[in-house]
XYZ file of C-alpha atoms in Angstrom:
782
model
C 29.621 -38.846 -5.028
C 25.922 -38.812 -5.377
C 25.607 -41.589 -2.744
C 26.651 -39.153 -0.068
C 23.760 -36.858 -0.953
C 20.689 -36.695 0.974
C 17.810 -38.066 -1.115
C 16.100 -34.661 -1.153
C 19.114 -33.078 -2.568
C 19.410 -35.496 -5.465
C 18.769 -34.736 -9.034
C 16.237 -36.733 -10.851
C 18.994 -38.715 -12.612
C 20.448 -39.533 -9.158
C 17.088 -40.809 -8.089
C 16.728 -42.903 -11.158
C 20.311 -44.340 -10.650
C 20.125 -45.015 -6.856
C 16.429 -46.078 -6.389
C 14.071 -46.480 -9.348
C 16.375 -48.530 -11.668
C 17.444 -50.913 -8.934
C 13.803 -51.532 -7.983
C 12.845 -52.363 -11.460
C 15.814 -54.676 -12.070
C 15.188 -56.497 -8.821
C 11.729 -57.335 -10.108
C 13.262 -59.348 -12.893
C 13.403 -56.815 -15.671
C 16.762 -57.071 -17.408
C 18.257 -53.900 -18.633
C 19.595 -55.192 -22.005
C 16.438 -56.911 -22.807
C 13.401 -55.331 -21.264
C 14.085 -51.824 -20.350
C 14.616 -48.838 -22.560
C 15.551 -45.630 -20.799
C 15.089 -42.123 -22.159
C 13.067 -43.735 -24.957
C 12.432 -41.039 -27.558
C 9.390 -41.907 -29.546
C 8.759 -38.812 -31.642
C 11.252 -36.513 -33.387
C 9.571 -33.299 -32.407
C 7.203 -31.324 -34.749
C 8.823 -28.990 -37.414
C 7.794 -25.368 -36.745
C 7.382 -23.253 -39.781
C 7.141 -19.522 -40.197
C 8.114 -17.734 -43.393
C 10.963 -19.959 -44.909
C 12.257 -20.642 -41.425
C 11.818 -24.105 -40.028
C 13.035 -25.400 -36.700
C 12.414 -28.737 -35.006
C 10.661 -28.619 -31.683
C 11.342 -31.038 -28.710
C 10.390 -34.616 -29.110
C 8.662 -36.837 -26.599
C 10.734 -39.102 -24.526
C 9.718 -41.572 -21.668
C 12.023 -42.119 -18.772
C 11.483 -45.927 -18.944
C 9.556 -48.191 -21.259
C 9.372 -51.851 -20.093
C 8.994 -54.609 -22.588
C 7.495 -58.107 -22.162
C 8.981 -58.964 -25.541
C 10.731 -56.691 -28.025
C 7.464 -56.152 -29.991
C 5.232 -55.785 -26.671
C 5.873 -52.834 -24.343
C 3.772 -53.346 -21.427
C 4.724 -50.537 -18.838
C 5.910 -46.918 -18.817
C 7.724 -45.185 -15.833
C 8.078 -41.409 -15.235
C 10.661 -40.480 -12.661
C 10.735 -37.201 -10.695
C 13.030 -35.657 -8.077
C 12.521 -36.709 -4.485
C 11.219 -33.220 -3.646
C 8.199 -34.022 -5.809
C 5.364 -36.337 -4.644
C 5.247 -40.157 -5.768
C 2.486 -39.323 -8.226
C 3.834 -36.031 -9.616
C 4.776 -37.640 -12.976
C 1.563 -39.632 -13.346
C -0.313 -37.384 -15.819
C 2.765 -37.335 -18.037
C 2.958 -41.178 -17.738
C -0.656 -41.601 -18.702
C -0.302 -39.349 -21.620
C 2.610 -41.269 -22.946
C 0.870 -44.720 -22.238
C -2.100 -43.492 -24.297
C 0.077 -42.448 -27.223
C 2.232 -45.679 -27.176
C -0.799 -48.064 -26.328
C 0.829 -49.291 -23.082
C -1.326 -50.887 -20.447
C 0.479 -49.912 -17.295
C 1.656 -46.470 -16.251
C 3.906 -45.667 -13.192
C 5.236 -42.626 -11.447
C 7.949 -42.530 -8.828
C 10.042 -40.163 -6.804
C 12.378 -42.888 -5.394
C 10.199 -43.511 -2.254
C 7.599 -45.662 -3.867
C 5.561 -46.311 -7.176
C 2.039 -45.034 -8.158
C 0.533 -47.476 -10.593
C -2.236 -46.539 -13.054
C -3.888 -49.472 -14.490
C -5.017 -48.313 -18.119
C -7.127 -51.443 -18.650
C -9.434 -50.914 -15.529
C -8.790 -47.224 -14.743
C -7.584 -47.903 -11.202
C -4.578 -46.594 -9.273
C -2.655 -48.080 -6.278
C 0.626 -47.108 -4.452
C 3.351 -49.866 -4.334
C 6.320 -50.006 -2.011
C 9.679 -49.435 -3.787
C 10.687 -53.047 -3.350
C 7.428 -54.621 -4.728
C 7.481 -53.381 -8.383
C 5.609 -56.065 -10.318
C 7.513 -58.611 -12.556
C 7.167 -59.090 -16.362
C 5.029 -62.149 -15.842
C 2.866 -60.485 -13.355
C 1.847 -57.632 -15.775
C 1.635 -59.931 -18.741
C -0.790 -62.239 -17.005
C -2.911 -59.295 -16.113
C -2.917 -58.125 -19.671
C -3.705 -61.639 -21.071
C -6.588 -62.163 -18.810
C -8.033 -58.678 -19.650
C -7.729 -59.284 -23.466
C -8.871 -62.900 -23.257
C -5.528 -64.121 -24.767
C -5.037 -67.908 -24.485
C -1.760 -69.872 -24.979
C -2.303 -70.292 -28.775
C -3.178 -66.568 -29.368
C -0.076 -65.630 -27.392
C 2.151 -67.483 -29.783
C 0.910 -65.391 -32.762
C 0.815 -62.067 -30.791
C 4.376 -62.349 -29.471
C 5.784 -63.503 -32.976
C 8.757 -61.062 -33.487
C 9.131 -58.527 -36.239
C 11.360 -58.854 -39.198
C 14.759 -57.269 -38.597
C 18.169 -57.253 -39.939
C 21.211 -55.320 -38.924
C 21.019 -51.898 -40.714
C 17.371 -52.196 -41.583
C 14.771 -49.848 -40.224
C 12.684 -50.675 -37.099
C 8.958 -49.902 -36.711
C 8.072 -46.581 -35.218
C 5.852 -46.618 -32.303
C 2.656 -45.950 -34.354
C 3.610 -48.667 -36.811
C 4.248 -51.198 -33.937
C 0.687 -50.279 -32.618
C -0.877 -50.858 -36.093
C 0.822 -54.187 -36.503
C 0.220 -55.347 -32.961
C -3.605 -54.369 -33.107
C -3.972 -56.075 -36.639
C -2.246 -59.249 -35.248
C -4.385 -59.229 -32.183
C -7.549 -58.880 -34.207
C -6.436 -61.834 -36.470
C -5.759 -63.797 -33.275
C -9.256 -63.118 -32.039
C -10.728 -64.382 -35.472
C -11.507 -61.030 -36.981
C -11.855 -61.484 -40.848
C -12.162 -57.944 -41.896
C -9.656 -55.374 -40.717
C -9.169 -51.552 -41.408
C -6.019 -49.580 -40.840
C -6.122 -45.796 -41.399
C -2.624 -44.177 -41.647
C -1.720 -40.899 -43.090
C 0.094 -40.686 -46.451
C 3.791 -40.906 -45.774
C 3.624 -42.956 -42.618
C 4.717 -46.214 -43.894
C 1.598 -48.320 -44.674
C 3.460 -50.701 -46.842
C 6.190 -51.236 -44.328
C 3.536 -51.896 -41.822
C 1.826 -54.395 -44.105
C 5.159 -56.138 -44.501
C 5.563 -56.514 -40.909
C 2.026 -57.880 -40.514
C 2.672 -60.452 -43.283
C 6.072 -61.421 -41.961
C 4.770 -62.089 -38.522
C 1.734 -64.192 -39.825
C 3.936 -66.071 -42.021
C 6.596 -66.829 -39.496
C 3.944 -67.893 -36.951
C 2.006 -70.171 -39.401
C 5.231 -71.665 -40.875
C 5.923 -72.909 -37.231
C 2.420 -74.579 -37.249
C 3.359 -76.467 -40.559
C 1.296 -74.242 -42.842
C 2.284 -72.587 -46.102
C 0.413 -69.157 -46.048
C -0.587 -67.442 -49.245
C -1.025 -63.723 -49.335
C -2.430 -61.430 -52.075
C -1.388 -57.791 -51.986
C -3.764 -55.653 -54.086
C -3.154 -52.124 -55.367
C -4.653 -50.015 -58.082
C -1.461 -48.566 -59.676
C 1.463 -50.428 -61.190
C 3.975 -48.045 -59.507
C 2.423 -48.767 -56.122
C 3.018 -52.496 -56.805
C 6.554 -51.946 -58.114
C 7.493 -49.699 -55.292
C 6.271 -52.296 -52.815
C 8.254 -55.149 -54.317
C 11.440 -53.245 -54.738
C 11.302 -51.581 -51.329
C 9.361 -52.839 -48.238
C 8.572 -56.400 -49.519
C 11.915 -57.073 -50.854
C 12.698 -59.713 -48.231
C 9.865 -61.798 -49.705
C 11.625 -61.720 -53.282
C 12.148 -65.432 -53.251
C 8.486 -66.440 -52.748
C 6.953 -63.432 -54.360
C 5.499 -62.828 -57.861
C 3.711 -60.041 -59.728
C 0.680 -61.223 -61.671
C 1.158 -60.137 -65.268
C -1.216 -60.675 -68.230
C -3.846 -63.146 -67.270
C -1.706 -66.055 -66.406
C -1.700 -67.106 -62.671
C 1.005 -69.382 -61.329
C 0.001 -71.076 -57.905
C 3.624 -71.917 -56.881
C 4.293 -68.635 -55.010
C 3.404 -67.568 -51.532
C 3.063 -63.722 -51.950
C 1.240 -62.463 -54.926
C 1.353 -58.725 -56.028
C -1.403 -57.537 -58.349
C -3.524 -54.681 -59.685
C -7.156 -54.938 -58.860
C -7.793 -54.409 -62.586
C -5.369 -57.201 -63.622
C -7.650 -59.748 -62.027
C -11.004 -58.729 -63.411
C -12.302 -59.662 -66.817
C -13.782 -56.859 -68.894
C -16.296 -56.683 -71.720
C -17.889 -60.110 -70.922
C -14.583 -61.937 -70.578
C -14.115 -64.305 -67.553
C -12.628 -63.095 -64.382
C -8.854 -64.337 -64.237
C -9.086 -64.606 -60.443
C -11.386 -67.424 -60.653
C -8.748 -69.732 -61.955
C -7.916 -69.943 -58.173
C -10.250 -71.614 -55.796
C -11.967 -69.168 -53.315
C -10.040 -70.550 -50.377
C -6.518 -70.331 -52.103
C -5.562 -67.125 -50.381
C -5.308 -66.946 -46.582
C -4.838 -63.142 -46.356
C -5.538 -60.316 -48.690
C -3.965 -56.847 -48.218
C -5.935 -54.058 -49.909
C -3.747 -51.147 -50.475
C -5.531 -47.619 -51.037
C -8.760 -49.451 -50.227
C -10.677 -46.086 -50.307
C -10.944 -46.685 -54.046
C -12.884 -49.369 -55.855
C -12.920 -51.820 -52.975
C -15.190 -49.617 -50.890
C -18.099 -49.592 -53.408
C -20.825 -52.232 -53.116
C -21.181 -52.864 -56.855
C -17.564 -52.333 -57.858
C -16.034 -54.747 -60.312
C -12.992 -54.683 -57.878
C -15.147 -55.821 -55.048
C -15.974 -59.011 -56.924
C -12.391 -60.146 -56.003
C -12.790 -59.671 -52.471
C -16.259 -61.325 -52.233
C -15.006 -64.392 -54.355
C -12.058 -64.808 -51.920
C -14.490 -64.377 -48.831
C -12.727 -67.060 -46.730
C -9.518 -65.056 -46.571
C -8.731 -62.508 -43.748
C -8.995 -59.207 -45.615
C -6.960 -56.114 -44.351
C -7.709 -52.718 -45.873
C -5.233 -49.974 -45.692
C -5.765 -46.299 -46.559
C -4.951 -42.638 -45.555
C -8.504 -41.695 -46.484
C -11.423 -44.012 -45.506
C -14.214 -43.367 -48.011
C -17.632 -42.682 -46.354
C -20.452 -41.463 -48.661
C -24.003 -42.290 -49.274
C -23.008 -45.011 -51.681
C -19.452 -45.984 -50.590
C -18.218 -47.088 -47.176
C -14.995 -48.706 -46.074
C -16.324 -49.087 -42.571
C -19.444 -50.919 -43.696
C -17.164 -53.539 -45.390
C -14.156 -53.721 -43.110
C -15.520 -52.430 -39.832
C -14.216 -49.575 -37.597
C -10.414 -48.927 -37.904
C -8.394 -50.990 -35.415
C -6.109 -48.071 -35.393
C -5.832 -44.533 -36.825
C -2.747 -42.451 -37.169
C -3.673 -39.151 -38.651
C -1.893 -36.329 -40.722
C -2.178 -34.030 -37.679
C -0.663 -36.504 -35.377
C 2.253 -37.289 -37.935
C 3.027 -33.538 -38.160
C 2.874 -33.147 -34.435
C 5.198 -36.018 -33.973
C 7.667 -34.650 -36.458
C 7.358 -37.630 -38.853
C 5.642 -35.768 -41.660
C 6.257 -32.287 -43.120
C 4.089 -29.311 -42.207
C 2.875 -26.922 -44.924
C 2.303 -23.462 -45.737
C -0.469 -22.347 -48.101
C -0.375 -19.682 -50.707
C -3.922 -18.810 -51.959
C -3.751 -16.861 -55.180
C -6.806 -14.963 -56.559
C -7.161 -14.317 -60.222
C -9.408 -11.573 -61.371
C -11.444 -13.801 -63.732
C -11.823 -16.529 -61.059
C -13.111 -14.014 -58.525
C -15.105 -11.838 -60.875
C -16.224 -14.304 -63.449
C -15.873 -13.838 -67.244
C -18.563 -13.288 -69.797
C -18.153 -13.016 -73.577
C -19.118 -9.727 -75.291
C -22.116 -9.955 -77.773
C -21.370 -12.418 -80.550
C -17.795 -13.134 -79.438
C -16.141 -16.149 -81.103
C -13.263 -18.182 -79.883
C -9.995 -18.589 -81.601
C -11.562 -21.339 -83.824
C -14.506 -19.152 -84.873
C -17.103 -20.816 -82.653
C -19.800 -18.588 -81.091
C -19.093 -18.695 -77.426
C -22.303 -19.397 -75.265
C -23.355 -16.220 -73.544
C -23.226 -16.795 -69.863
C -20.922 -15.998 -66.995
C -18.045 -18.498 -66.717
C -16.304 -19.031 -63.334
C -13.462 -21.056 -61.854
C -15.430 -24.411 -62.124
C -15.711 -23.789 -65.955
C -12.106 -22.823 -66.751
C -10.065 -25.396 -68.654
C -13.135 -27.586 -69.009
C -15.856 -25.527 -70.848
C -13.570 -22.381 -71.316
C -9.922 -22.103 -71.978
C -8.336 -18.718 -71.476
C -4.805 -18.860 -72.609
C -3.618 -15.961 -70.577
C -5.004 -17.551 -67.426
C -2.866 -20.568 -67.975
C 0.170 -18.267 -68.575
C -0.467 -16.368 -65.469
C -0.686 -19.424 -63.398
C 2.517 -20.672 -64.958
C 4.284 -17.323 -64.303
C 3.353 -17.321 -60.550
C 4.755 -20.936 -60.238
C 7.962 -19.930 -62.028
C 8.391 -16.895 -59.810
C 8.003 -18.852 -56.740
C 10.745 -21.407 -57.936
C 13.003 -18.772 -58.897
C 12.875 -17.092 -55.665
C 13.206 -20.313 -53.523
C 14.590 -23.194 -55.500
C 14.381 -23.837 -59.112
C 15.170 -27.482 -58.747
C 12.518 -28.182 -56.101
C 10.311 -31.051 -57.202
C 6.824 -29.682 -58.166
C 3.569 -31.415 -59.072
C 0.906 -29.262 -60.748
C -2.516 -30.820 -60.541
C -4.594 -29.803 -63.533
C -8.251 -30.208 -64.633
C -7.627 -32.897 -67.428
C -4.976 -34.200 -69.608
C -5.498 -31.297 -72.161
C -5.071 -28.810 -69.458
C -1.867 -30.500 -68.216
C -0.521 -30.363 -71.638
C -1.121 -26.643 -72.023
C 0.313 -26.046 -68.611
C 3.423 -27.987 -69.539
C 3.862 -25.703 -72.538
C 3.501 -22.576 -70.683
C 6.022 -23.644 -68.104
C 8.534 -24.735 -70.764
C 8.464 -21.197 -72.434
C 8.856 -19.536 -68.925
C 11.805 -21.839 -68.101
C 13.582 -22.118 -71.529
C 16.905 -21.433 -70.083
C 16.875 -24.672 -68.127
C 14.719 -26.462 -70.654
C 17.420 -26.053 -73.315
C 19.858 -27.777 -70.976
C 17.425 -30.732 -70.400
C 14.024 -30.890 -71.841
C 12.860 -33.087 -68.889
C 12.892 -30.166 -66.570
C 9.091 -29.837 -67.271
C 7.055 -32.963 -68.214
C 3.545 -33.978 -68.429
C 2.876 -37.337 -66.685
C -0.631 -38.594 -67.459
C -2.143 -41.957 -68.091
C -2.218 -41.553 -71.870
C 1.501 -40.527 -72.284
C 4.090 -43.327 -72.338
C 7.058 -40.855 -72.561
C 5.879 -39.044 -69.444
C 5.114 -42.205 -67.503
C 8.475 -43.546 -68.320
C 10.039 -40.589 -66.402
C 7.827 -41.171 -63.305
C 10.597 -43.296 -61.547
C 13.134 -40.397 -62.275
C 10.849 -37.959 -60.733
C 10.394 -39.822 -57.370
C 14.061 -40.873 -57.257
C 15.820 -38.564 -54.686
C 19.011 -38.956 -56.755
C 17.527 -37.897 -60.060
C 17.772 -34.245 -60.965
C 15.070 -34.357 -63.662
C 12.088 -34.120 -64.167
C 11.664 -31.171 -61.745
C 8.144 -29.874 -62.687
C 5.375 -32.292 -63.560
C 1.914 -31.508 -64.831
C -0.756 -34.170 -64.301
C -4.458 -34.688 -63.930
C -5.348 -37.772 -61.853
C -2.361 -40.189 -62.362
C -0.127 -38.745 -59.480
C -2.927 -38.070 -56.984
C -2.614 -41.316 -55.130
C 0.135 -43.444 -53.839
C 3.149 -42.005 -55.624
C 6.055 -41.763 -53.098
C 7.908 -38.621 -54.066
C 9.895 -37.887 -50.860
C 11.438 -34.513 -52.022
C 8.247 -32.835 -53.449
C 8.370 -29.273 -52.111
C 5.579 -27.651 -54.045
C 2.077 -28.767 -54.856
C 0.029 -26.654 -57.144
C -3.699 -26.964 -57.141
C -5.049 -25.999 -60.571
C -7.932 -28.291 -60.549
C -11.410 -28.182 -58.961
C -11.415 -30.576 -55.961
C -14.807 -31.466 -54.417
C -13.770 -34.823 -53.050
C -12.231 -34.907 -49.562
C -10.695 -38.263 -50.425
C -9.079 -36.886 -53.378
C -7.842 -33.790 -51.621
C -6.239 -35.796 -48.912
C -4.517 -37.966 -51.393
C -3.120 -34.943 -53.277
C -1.948 -33.197 -50.173
C -0.282 -36.458 -49.120
C 2.063 -36.162 -52.197
C 3.998 -33.491 -50.115
C 3.893 -34.773 -46.523
C 7.019 -36.886 -46.572
C 10.001 -35.546 -44.690
C 13.421 -35.650 -46.139
C 15.677 -33.306 -44.099
C 18.894 -34.663 -45.640
C 17.632 -33.275 -49.054
C 16.484 -30.061 -47.610
C 12.882 -31.077 -47.367
C 11.620 -29.999 -44.008
C 8.128 -28.586 -45.289
C 6.155 -28.047 -48.438
C 4.187 -25.451 -49.927
C 0.704 -25.640 -51.464
C -0.146 -22.984 -54.115
C -3.806 -22.971 -54.586
C -5.420 -21.246 -57.581
C -8.941 -22.771 -57.267
C -9.887 -22.375 -53.713
C -9.461 -26.098 -52.934
C -7.738 -25.606 -49.681
C -11.062 -24.486 -48.167
C -11.287 -28.178 -47.506
C -8.695 -27.777 -44.644
C -11.322 -26.121 -42.660
C -13.663 -29.173 -42.975
C -13.705 -31.191 -39.772
C -13.535 -34.291 -41.919
C -9.969 -33.340 -43.207
C -8.321 -34.783 -40.156
C -11.266 -36.232 -38.338
C -12.427 -39.728 -37.631
C -14.473 -41.184 -40.587
C -18.186 -41.575 -39.991
C -20.565 -43.800 -42.252
C -22.767 -41.823 -44.584
C -21.253 -38.375 -45.332
C -22.901 -36.429 -48.177
C -21.138 -34.885 -51.079
C -18.003 -36.970 -51.486
C -17.394 -37.528 -55.262
C -17.068 -41.085 -56.374
C -14.062 -42.267 -58.290
C -15.259 -43.573 -61.740
C -15.005 -47.293 -62.242
C -13.263 -46.947 -65.549
C -9.720 -48.002 -64.723
C -8.487 -50.967 -66.855
C -5.220 -52.620 -67.637
C -3.824 -53.948 -70.851
C -2.166 -57.275 -71.289
C 1.088 -56.097 -69.909
C -0.367 -54.824 -66.654
C -0.230 -51.140 -67.532
C -2.981 -48.904 -66.506
C -5.229 -47.899 -69.454
C -6.123 -44.125 -69.172
C -9.568 -43.774 -67.731
C -10.756 -41.312 -70.442
C -14.299 -41.757 -71.949
C -14.477 -42.847 -75.537
C -14.456 -39.969 -78.079
C -17.666 -38.108 -78.762
C -18.795 -37.772 -82.404
C -18.715 -33.919 -83.328
C -22.401 -32.763 -83.807
C -24.010 -35.268 -81.456
C -26.058 -34.342 -78.382
C -23.283 -35.703 -76.167
C -20.742 -33.385 -77.633
C -19.007 -31.188 -74.944
C -18.277 -27.778 -76.022
C -14.863 -26.170 -75.033
C -14.252 -22.699 -76.158
C -10.781 -21.304 -76.179
C -9.964 -17.632 -76.250
C -6.744 -15.457 -76.617
C -6.168 -11.900 -76.011
C -7.937 -11.786 -72.604
C -5.709 -10.443 -69.923
C -5.737 -12.066 -66.595
C -4.220 -10.702 -63.487
C -3.467 -11.812 -59.916
C -5.309 -9.474 -57.654
C -4.520 -10.983 -54.271
C -2.637 -13.476 -52.358
C -2.796 -14.893 -48.883
C -0.089 -16.869 -47.081
C -1.148 -19.294 -44.268
C 0.787 -21.420 -41.859
C 0.179 -24.742 -40.160
C -0.236 -23.883 -36.410
C 0.504 -26.103 -33.467
C -3.193 -26.881 -33.075
C -3.368 -28.279 -36.677
C -5.204 -25.178 -38.080
C -4.242 -22.758 -40.915
C -3.501 -19.245 -39.344
C -3.743 -16.240 -41.671
C -2.648 -13.304 -39.384
C 0.864 -11.907 -39.909
C 3.809 -13.284 -38.288
C 4.158 -10.226 -36.056
C 0.640 -10.515 -34.683
C 0.712 -14.315 -34.341
C 4.167 -13.990 -32.463
C 2.779 -11.215 -30.197
C -0.145 -13.277 -29.255
C 1.918 -16.310 -28.414
C 4.500 -14.405 -26.454
C 1.843 -12.850 -24.354
C 0.267 -16.173 -23.871
C 3.626 -17.227 -22.140
C 4.490 -13.918 -20.451
C 1.409 -11.693 -20.036
C 3.440 -8.508 -18.840
C 6.815 -7.008 -19.702
C 7.877 -7.346 -16.101
C 7.025 -11.028 -16.198
C 9.240 -11.606 -19.360
C 12.047 -9.493 -18.023
C 12.155 -11.380 -14.687
C 12.054 -14.740 -16.370
C 14.879 -13.442 -18.922
C 17.070 -12.354 -15.865
C 16.579 -15.539 -13.872
C 17.182 -18.076 -16.597
C 20.861 -19.019 -16.663
C 20.673 -20.058 -20.423
C 18.444 -17.492 -22.449
C 18.328 -20.197 -25.172
C 15.931 -22.099 -22.910
C 13.410 -19.196 -23.185
C 13.976 -19.097 -26.933
C 13.407 -22.723 -27.414
C 10.124 -22.615 -25.332
C 8.754 -19.849 -27.550
C 9.664 -21.793 -30.606
C 7.444 -24.496 -29.339
C 4.616 -22.097 -29.373
C 5.516 -21.199 -33.013
C 7.511 -17.977 -32.409
C 10.481 -18.165 -34.612
C 12.688 -15.132 -34.123
C 14.643 -15.431 -37.423
C 11.257 -15.337 -39.452
C 10.299 -12.255 -37.316
C 13.443 -10.524 -38.214
C 12.818 -11.232 -41.830
C 9.324 -9.696 -41.794
C 9.927 -6.956 -39.365
C 13.276 -5.743 -41.001
C 14.992 -5.638 -37.597
C 18.136 -7.413 -38.409
C 20.698 -6.157 -35.836
C 18.903 -6.335 -32.551
C 19.120 -8.747 -29.714
C 16.538 -11.599 -29.276
C 15.550 -9.729 -25.971
C 14.945 -6.438 -27.834
C 13.136 -8.179 -30.748
C 10.670 -10.003 -28.122
C 10.117 -6.698 -26.207
C 9.511 -4.752 -29.325
C 7.069 -7.167 -30.895
C 5.171 -8.185 -27.737
C 5.343 -5.036 -25.519
C 6.031 -2.171 -27.914
C 9.373 -1.305 -26.456
C 11.757 0.748 -28.405
C 14.396 -1.741 -29.722
C 18.248 -1.248 -28.993
C 20.863 -2.739 -31.360
C 23.477 -5.013 -29.773
C 25.989 -2.259 -30.315
C 23.981 0.164 -28.366
C 23.574 -2.232 -25.412
C 27.382 -2.853 -25.445
C 28.089 0.958 -25.590
C 25.619 1.375 -22.458
C 27.672 -1.245 -20.590
C 31.107 0.446 -21.368
C 29.604 3.954 -20.252
C 28.757 2.450 -16.867
C 32.328 1.527 -16.169
C 31.239 -1.926 -15.143
C 34.735 -3.585 -15.737
C 36.551 -1.234 -13.170
C 36.369 -3.688 -10.383
C 38.318 -6.371 -12.254
C 42.012 -6.716 -12.948
C 43.452 -5.727 -16.317
C 43.608 -9.040 -17.915
C 40.125 -10.029 -16.514
C 38.719 -6.820 -17.932
C 40.213 -7.557 -21.459
C 38.332 -10.972 -21.263
C 35.020 -9.372 -20.437
C 35.438 -6.651 -23.030
C 36.148 -9.448 -25.562
C 33.066 -11.335 -24.403
C 30.981 -8.070 -24.902
C 32.420 -7.679 -28.349
C 31.325 -11.473 -29.145
C 27.860 -10.319 -28.007
C 27.907 -7.402 -30.358
C 28.884 -9.573 -33.224
C 26.720 -12.790 -32.695
C 24.379 -12.333 -29.704
C 24.044 -13.744 -26.109
C 24.467 -17.435 -27.130
C 28.313 -16.913 -27.595
C 29.183 -15.632 -24.235
C 26.825 -18.198 -22.379
C 29.144 -20.972 -23.723
C 32.475 -21.872 -22.139
C 33.514 -23.100 -25.433
C 34.102 -19.496 -26.579
C 37.225 -19.443 -24.468
C 38.929 -21.783 -26.764
C 38.594 -19.277 -29.641
C 40.352 -16.062 -30.413
C 41.129 -13.631 -28.812
C 40.679 -15.645 -25.614
C 43.364 -18.105 -26.383
C 45.939 -15.470 -26.123
C 45.008 -15.068 -22.443
C 45.803 -18.734 -21.801
C 43.704 -21.822 -21.413
C 40.090 -21.829 -20.132
C 41.327 -22.913 -16.741
C 43.828 -20.146 -16.689
C 41.193 -17.708 -17.752
C 38.887 -18.832 -14.951
C 41.556 -18.344 -12.402
C 41.501 -14.652 -13.244
C 38.012 -14.624 -11.561
C 38.910 -16.985 -8.742
C 37.966 -20.129 -10.520
C 35.204 -21.490 -12.747
C 32.520 -20.576 -10.288
C 33.824 -17.021 -10.183
C 34.009 -16.748 -13.989
C 30.373 -17.841 -14.297
C 29.250 -15.413 -11.678
C 31.107 -12.617 -13.684
C 29.380 -13.661 -16.929
C 26.082 -13.690 -15.289
C 26.831 -10.224 -13.999
C 27.803 -9.215 -17.498
C 24.417 -10.401 -18.834
C 22.546 -8.357 -16.313
C 24.571 -5.358 -17.307
C 23.742 -5.921 -20.955
C 20.069 -6.083 -20.202
C 19.858 -3.420 -17.579
C 17.656 -0.412 -18.343
C 19.522 2.300 -20.183
């Protein structure tokens, strides 16, 4: 039927079907191989207010055109014919920048406007002269300096099997840019990707494509994958790198077998300590072709690092560093060693795209932290030691001074939160040191004895010195394992541990390192909606979340940034490849090096303030109330009450307005919870919050409609239908009466089929007019 329409009367979909798609396919782009229509490349960010989370709209391109499956080369945005040819160009350019696509097009069905992202030029193209795949690819190759040999590597396909995951858009960009850098002879490559965005999956795809290409050249490529925690190596081998299982080995002990292709190892496993020779020197410097350095912000970034010796020895290899947190200090620089990142995918971008979980922050102020604590004259601790007379503050607690009631108060607040929300929400409590983690474990056990008696693993300490705790780490991160639930730790879980269902992170340690802070926050950023994980909460007792305000938290790394604490080069492994705790040797009592730690009981500690903050759409933490925040954003969309009412009355589906406000962070269910206005309509809630209008309940609005005798102009059965619709509005709100599906439920079924009901109003069109009039009556001024 659409063929009979004038082009100006066509919908956007008609224009695509009749003109744009035929023009593209005529140029040689095959729909089944080269064209993806309505290509959704983000999931839509999760908007969080209170305990309410909704998913916003994702980004989707009208057309993405591929030269080969791993190489998108053009994007096309379509508009109705009543718009200009270039009306969709700005959106096309925005999407092309995000997707790393070199050519952007806009069309209204009359012609195409082309934007060359490589040269920054635009030209209009007749509808029947859309460029072919080869034409665009040759332009791209020429600009990038890609010869025929480089092309073979760059176009090597991804690994894929039916049922397996495929790369997200940012992973595809990271892989492609890395492969292109390798093709161009770059020997040191850095990828910066936020925790939870799939760095090891990205590394796997890079290695697969390299190995597949070089196998075709008759070369047997050897890869070394380096990490700094056993669990990272094991996770990688058992998950993303599993397809390499037949050619992959984990280096254990000090024995090295040269018969494999992919080698997995801890940095520490390859280094000789205490004057012993370095095991890695059993291989020749040219043995490895490629080295992947996971979490390269740690030892590999430091010039005099023992770990760096490995990289310098295997200097001929192409070395690819991967990290969520490039380390840039006066003494440590990833960029100096690897060069500028070939690609960066930040935490903010991951949250905006809906691939990472947003967070809310609960900042808890304890009186002794905010006011300080000083012993009375000649006060001794619980062991009879005279306490040094000075003022102790949050930096001293649990290191120089232990106040038992402070530990208990923190444990009590954690327990209260879990009892109110979910007692089985996976929780990590980051403590000052191992001793603090043990005392926190004990306090949490005593406050949760009802569950602990059922299973002692409810609360566990997982630290480097504790074999029992470390043995439970796999269970903690297993989404199908109920226990452990609460884990106390110091450093062991601050990096790389992939706990998808972690919902609560407690900061009970003093964090001065931006790198450590980012890594800790990263423990909660993974999304797992099927297990109820749509956001996570950070409970901060030490003021560490001040670092969110630092521009470096989500900014581009720069060389030479002062003040970033260095990670001690003390990590070692035993002969079995297990990490030896990085604690310093014990200090003899009475020596000058002895560290005094005082412990006091009977000192009452209280929480004196709390502040809840939310992740905003701009990536900032907001501290204003939900009411104030929502009012500001509603007024940002509709400056006056009249503007809002006009939009509300003109919009056929009121839900569209609600969804638009949700995109601005206005969640009406959360507003109801905070304001206590449970039984009022969305319309009244918005008018009351933003424009200070007195709210009417749905029942009051329904009664006003009945008083006006609006139904008098309809026949008896039609009146009953409208009265039933009004009753549905009173019960559930406006959404019910906007849906035709409501006519398939009681009491409407007693009046006949939806078609028969529509006939009461002269047909479907008449029924829809009657419903629109009913809506107008509902929202008419009293």
